[in-house]
mmCIF file of C-alpha atoms in Angstrom:
data_model
loop_
_atom_site.group_PDB
_atom_site.id
_atom_site.type_symbol
_atom_site.label_atom_id
_atom_site.label_comp_id
_atom_site.label_asym_id
_atom_site.label_seq_id
_atom_site.Cartn_x
_atom_site.Cartn_y
_atom_site.Cartn_z
ATOM 1 C CA MET A 1 -11.510 -64.250 30.810
ATOM 2 C CA LEU A 2 -9.183 -62.734 27.958
ATOM 3 C CA LEU A 3 -8.772 -59.649 27.691
ATOM 4 C CA MET A 4 -8.265 -57.944 24.209
ATOM 5 C CA LEU A 5 -6.023 -54.730 23.921
ATOM 6 C CA SER A 6 -6.282 -52.729 21.145
ATOM 7 C CA ARG A 7 -2.988 -52.300 19.493
ATOM 8 C CA LYS A 8 -2.416 -48.515 20.844
ATOM 9 C CA THR A 9 -3.043 -49.563 24.320
ATOM 10 C CA LYS A 10 -0.181 -52.305 23.877
ATOM 11 C CA GLU A 11 2.080 -49.588 22.390
ATOM 12 C CA ALA A 12 1.489 -47.608 25.573
ATOM 13 C CA ILE A 13 2.304 -49.957 27.781
ATOM 14 C CA LYS A 14 5.184 -51.278 26.146
ATOM 15 C CA THR A 15 6.851 -47.845 25.552
ATOM 16 C CA GLY A 16 5.793 -46.862 29.313
ATOM 17 C CA LEU A 17 7.680 -49.996 30.814
ATOM 18 C CA ALA A 18 10.533 -49.268 28.761
ATOM 19 C CA MET A 19 10.761 -46.056 30.097
ATOM 20 C CA THR A 20 9.864 -46.676 33.614
ATOM 21 C CA ILE A 21 12.619 -49.566 33.636
ATOM 22 C CA ALA A 22 14.763 -47.515 31.999
ATOM 23 C CA TYR A 23 14.899 -44.639 34.821
ATOM 24 C CA GLY A 24 15.428 -47.229 36.766
ATOM 25 C CA ILE A 25 17.960 -48.709 36.053
ATOM 26 C CA ALA A 26 19.830 -45.223 35.193
ATOM 27 C CA LEU A 27 18.584 -43.795 38.948
ATOM 28 C CA SER A 28 19.582 -47.259 40.292
ATOM 29 C CA MET A 29 23.115 -46.654 38.944
ATOM 30 C CA ASP A 30 23.602 -43.260 40.244
ATOM 31 C CA TRP A 31 24.047 -41.369 36.666
ATOM 32 C CA GLU A 32 22.936 -37.846 36.378
ATOM 33 C CA LYS A 33 20.570 -37.480 33.702
ATOM 34 C CA PRO A 34 18.193 -40.538 33.594
ATOM 35 C CA TYR A 35 16.378 -38.790 31.585
ATOM 36 C CA TRP A 36 18.416 -39.831 28.756
ATOM 37 C CA ALA A 37 17.644 -42.964 28.638
ATOM 38 C CA GLY A 38 13.997 -42.065 28.859
ATOM 39 C CA PHE A 39 14.418 -39.798 25.735
ATOM 40 C CA ALA A 40 16.197 -42.899 24.379
ATOM 41 C CA VAL A 41 12.790 -45.304 25.027
ATOM 42 C CA ALA A 42 10.501 -42.294 23.531
ATOM 43 C CA MET A 43 12.231 -41.155 20.404
ATOM 44 C CA ILE A 44 12.897 -45.221 19.117
ATOM 45 C CA SER A 45 9.565 -45.796 19.704
ATOM 46 C CA LEU A 46 7.937 -46.587 16.645
ATOM 47 C CA ALA A 47 4.695 -48.608 14.522
ATOM 48 C CA THR A 48 7.228 -51.909 13.943
ATOM 49 C CA THR A 49 10.022 -53.592 15.759
ATOM 50 C CA GLY A 50 12.435 -53.424 12.308
ATOM 51 C CA GLN A 51 11.428 -49.538 12.157
ATOM 52 C CA SER A 52 12.040 -49.232 16.257
ATOM 53 C CA LEU A 53 15.727 -51.701 15.774
ATOM 54 C CA ASN A 54 16.113 -49.439 12.766
ATOM 55 C CA LYS A 55 16.293 -46.292 14.706
ATOM 56 C CA GLY A 56 17.581 -47.722 17.727
ATOM 57 C CA ALA A 57 20.796 -48.181 15.278
ATOM 58 C CA LEU A 58 20.961 -45.174 14.006
ATOM 59 C CA ARG A 59 20.260 -42.963 16.925
ATOM 60 C CA MET A 60 23.195 -45.107 18.863
ATOM 61 C CA ALA A 61 25.808 -44.888 15.269
ATOM 62 C CA GLY A 62 24.689 -41.241 15.768
ATOM 63 C CA THR A 63 26.112 -40.240 19.313
ATOM 64 C CA LEU A 64 29.060 -42.509 19.245
ATOM 65 C CA VAL A 65 30.080 -41.084 15.629
ATOM 66 C CA THR A 66 29.432 -37.360 17.388
ATOM 67 C CA THR A 67 30.912 -38.394 20.515
ATOM 68 C CA ILE A 68 34.325 -38.431 19.099
ATOM 69 C CA VAL A 69 33.653 -35.388 17.115
ATOM 70 C CA ALA A 70 32.467 -33.199 20.287
ATOM 71 C CA LEU A 71 35.408 -34.769 21.945
ATOM 72 C CA THR A 72 37.774 -33.687 19.412
ATOM 73 C CA PHE A 73 37.294 -30.067 18.758
ATOM 74 C CA ILE A 74 36.807 -29.389 22.833
ATOM 75 C CA ALA A 75 40.858 -30.872 22.456
ATOM 76 C CA LEU A 76 41.419 -28.833 19.677
ATOM 77 C CA PHE A 77 40.243 -25.671 20.605
ATOM 78 C CA ALA A 78 40.244 -25.459 24.680
ATOM 79 C CA GLN A 79 41.527 -22.242 24.523
ATOM 80 C CA GLU A 80 40.149 -21.168 21.221
ATOM 81 C CA ARG A 81 36.764 -20.413 22.391
ATOM 82 C CA TRP A 82 35.404 -17.918 19.178
ATOM 83 C CA LEU A 83 37.397 -20.949 16.553
ATOM 84 C CA PHE A 84 35.504 -23.468 18.765
ATOM 85 C CA MET A 85 32.314 -22.241 18.209
ATOM 86 C CA LEU A 86 33.053 -21.512 14.397
ATOM 87 C CA PHE A 87 33.895 -25.475 14.072
ATOM 88 C CA LEU A 88 31.041 -26.571 16.201
ATOM 89 C CA SER A 89 28.507 -24.263 13.575
ATOM 90 C CA ALA A 90 30.408 -25.699 10.682
ATOM 91 C CA TYR A 91 29.588 -28.938 11.991
ATOM 92 C CA VAL A 92 26.444 -28.768 12.948
ATOM 93 C CA GLY A 93 25.501 -27.104 10.271
ATOM 94 C CA PHE A 94 26.623 -29.877 7.669
ATOM 95 C CA CYS A 95 24.466 -32.396 9.870
ATOM 96 C CA THR A 96 21.841 -30.368 8.877
ATOM 97 C CA TYR A 97 22.960 -30.281 5.362
ATOM 98 C CA MET A 98 23.046 -34.303 5.384
ATOM 99 C CA MET A 99 19.910 -34.416 7.030
ATOM 100 C CA GLY A 100 18.153 -33.018 3.370
ATOM 101 C CA GLY A 101 19.806 -36.264 1.966
ATOM 102 C CA ALA A 102 17.758 -39.174 0.984
ATOM 103 C CA LYS A 103 19.789 -41.624 3.669
ATOM 104 C CA HIS A 104 20.168 -41.936 7.584
ATOM 105 C CA LYS A 105 18.194 -38.569 7.814
ATOM 106 C CA TYR A 106 17.753 -39.119 11.558
ATOM 107 C CA PHE A 107 21.774 -40.322 12.141
ATOM 108 C CA TRP A 108 22.424 -36.540 10.798
ATOM 109 C CA HIS A 109 19.939 -35.388 13.021
ATOM 110 C CA VAL A 110 21.045 -37.372 16.266
ATOM 111 C CA CYS A 111 25.150 -36.549 15.624
ATOM 112 C CA GLY A 112 23.903 -31.881 15.224
ATOM 113 C CA PHE A 113 21.771 -32.097 18.342
ATOM 114 C CA VAL A 114 24.581 -34.674 20.345
ATOM 115 C CA CYS A 115 27.545 -32.592 19.734
ATOM 116 C CA ALA A 116 26.201 -29.327 20.687
ATOM 117 C CA VAL A 117 24.695 -30.950 23.701
ATOM 118 C CA ILE A 118 28.079 -32.016 24.812
ATOM 119 C CA CYS A 119 29.884 -29.288 24.237
ATOM 120 C CA MET A 120 27.664 -26.644 25.875
ATOM 121 C CA SER A 121 27.038 -28.505 28.641
ATOM 122 C CA ALA A 122 31.238 -29.153 29.541
ATOM 123 C CA GLY A 123 32.120 -25.210 28.848
ATOM 124 C CA PRO A 124 35.587 -25.399 29.189
ATOM 125 C CA ASN A 125 36.176 -28.207 31.140
ATOM 126 C CA ALA A 126 37.860 -30.957 29.183
ATOM 127 C CA ILE A 127 36.991 -34.155 32.260
ATOM 128 C CA LYS A 128 33.685 -32.795 32.363
ATOM 129 C CA ALA A 129 33.185 -32.782 28.749
ATOM 130 C CA PHE A 130 34.317 -36.665 28.497
ATOM 131 C CA GLU A 131 31.992 -37.584 31.552
ATOM 132 C CA THR A 132 29.065 -36.474 30.026
ATOM 133 C CA ALA A 133 29.952 -38.254 26.205
ATOM 134 C CA VAL A 134 30.678 -40.766 28.431
ATOM 135 C CA LEU A 135 27.230 -40.678 30.616
ATOM 136 C CA ARG A 136 24.741 -39.978 27.101
ATOM 137 C CA VAL A 137 26.534 -43.350 25.293
ATOM 138 C CA GLN A 138 25.417 -45.083 27.752
ATOM 139 C CA GLU A 139 22.130 -44.057 28.861
ATOM 140 C CA THR A 140 21.433 -43.523 25.444
ATOM 141 C CA GLY A 141 22.923 -47.658 25.167
ATOM 142 C CA LEU A 142 20.946 -48.051 27.933
ATOM 143 C CA GLY A 143 17.385 -46.999 26.651
ATOM 144 C CA ILE A 144 17.413 -48.392 23.243
ATOM 145 C CA LEU A 145 18.666 -52.149 24.836
ATOM 146 C CA VAL A 146 15.611 -51.349 26.818
ATOM 147 C CA TYR A 147 13.181 -50.805 24.484
ATOM 148 C CA SER A 148 14.532 -53.119 22.244
ATOM 149 C CA LEU A 149 14.483 -55.858 24.542
ATOM 150 C CA ILE A 150 10.247 -55.226 25.433
ATOM 151 C CA SER A 151 9.935 -54.754 22.164
ATOM 152 C CA ILE A 152 11.217 -57.859 20.820
ATOM 153 C CA PHE A 153 9.645 -60.547 23.472
ATOM 154 C CA ILE A 154 6.512 -58.346 24.666
ATOM 155 C CA TRP A 155 3.833 -58.238 21.927
ATOM 156 C CA PRO A 156 6.185 -57.633 18.627
ATOM 157 C CA VAL A 157 4.636 -56.062 15.645
ATOM 158 C CA THR A 158 6.427 -56.908 12.501
ATOM 159 C CA SER A 159 5.057 -55.854 9.101
ATOM 160 C CA ARG A 160 6.463 -59.452 7.823
ATOM 161 C CA ALA A 161 2.924 -60.479 6.068
ATOM 162 C CA ASP A 162 2.570 -57.024 4.595
ATOM 163 C CA PHE A 163 6.290 -57.727 2.619
ATOM 164 C CA GLU A 164 4.834 -61.404 1.540
ATOM 165 C CA THR A 165 1.117 -59.634 0.109
ATOM 166 C CA ALA A 166 3.431 -57.344 -1.364
ATOM 167 C CA ALA A 167 6.219 -60.306 -2.768
ATOM 168 C CA VAL A 168 3.146 -62.423 -4.139
ATOM 169 C CA LYS A 169 1.463 -59.885 -5.759
ATOM 170 C CA LEU A 170 5.132 -58.662 -7.337
ATOM 171 C CA LEU A 171 5.302 -61.915 -7.965
ATOM 172 C CA ALA A 172 2.374 -62.479 -9.578
ATOM 173 C CA THR A 173 2.885 -59.416 -11.780
ATOM 174 C CA GLN A 174 5.863 -60.873 -13.383
ATOM 175 C CA LYS A 175 4.365 -64.240 -14.272
ATOM 176 C CA GLN A 176 1.660 -62.021 -15.910
ATOM 177 C CA LEU A 177 4.502 -60.026 -17.817
ATOM 178 C CA PHE A 178 5.885 -63.214 -18.446
ATOM 179 C CA ARG A 179 2.946 -64.661 -20.601
#
């Protein structure tokens, strides 16, 4: 007997499976904050595979860029807490400003909050900051990788049919205008 599942049920199963696998891997590796991998899965879970892969790429790129920024701030202002807070605030403000633009809003969102997470969780300890940054990159990457693989191989949802329909309509309109 073939069991028919709704699209919402399939998406819930995919997200739940990816989150369970990501948590399981992070816990088996004895990583300090396995919920970061789960957050990555939850945040990139979207309607189509392409949308999820795009959001995952933006999240990973933002995490990598802001890791460098956060470690630079901590290295430059290790003994100057007021300057540190000034530059961190200015950076988060810049990221907030860039979120208002037309392109890559999610990238700038991730850049802003991950920098604050890394800087604030480290405190004055530069070694802890590096460990936190590496852990954040690892767990975010793990969550994105796991969800991407699950999304691609289990009930993939694409927007190809919509694209082809729009292309046919556009072609028909162009032919009509040409005549």
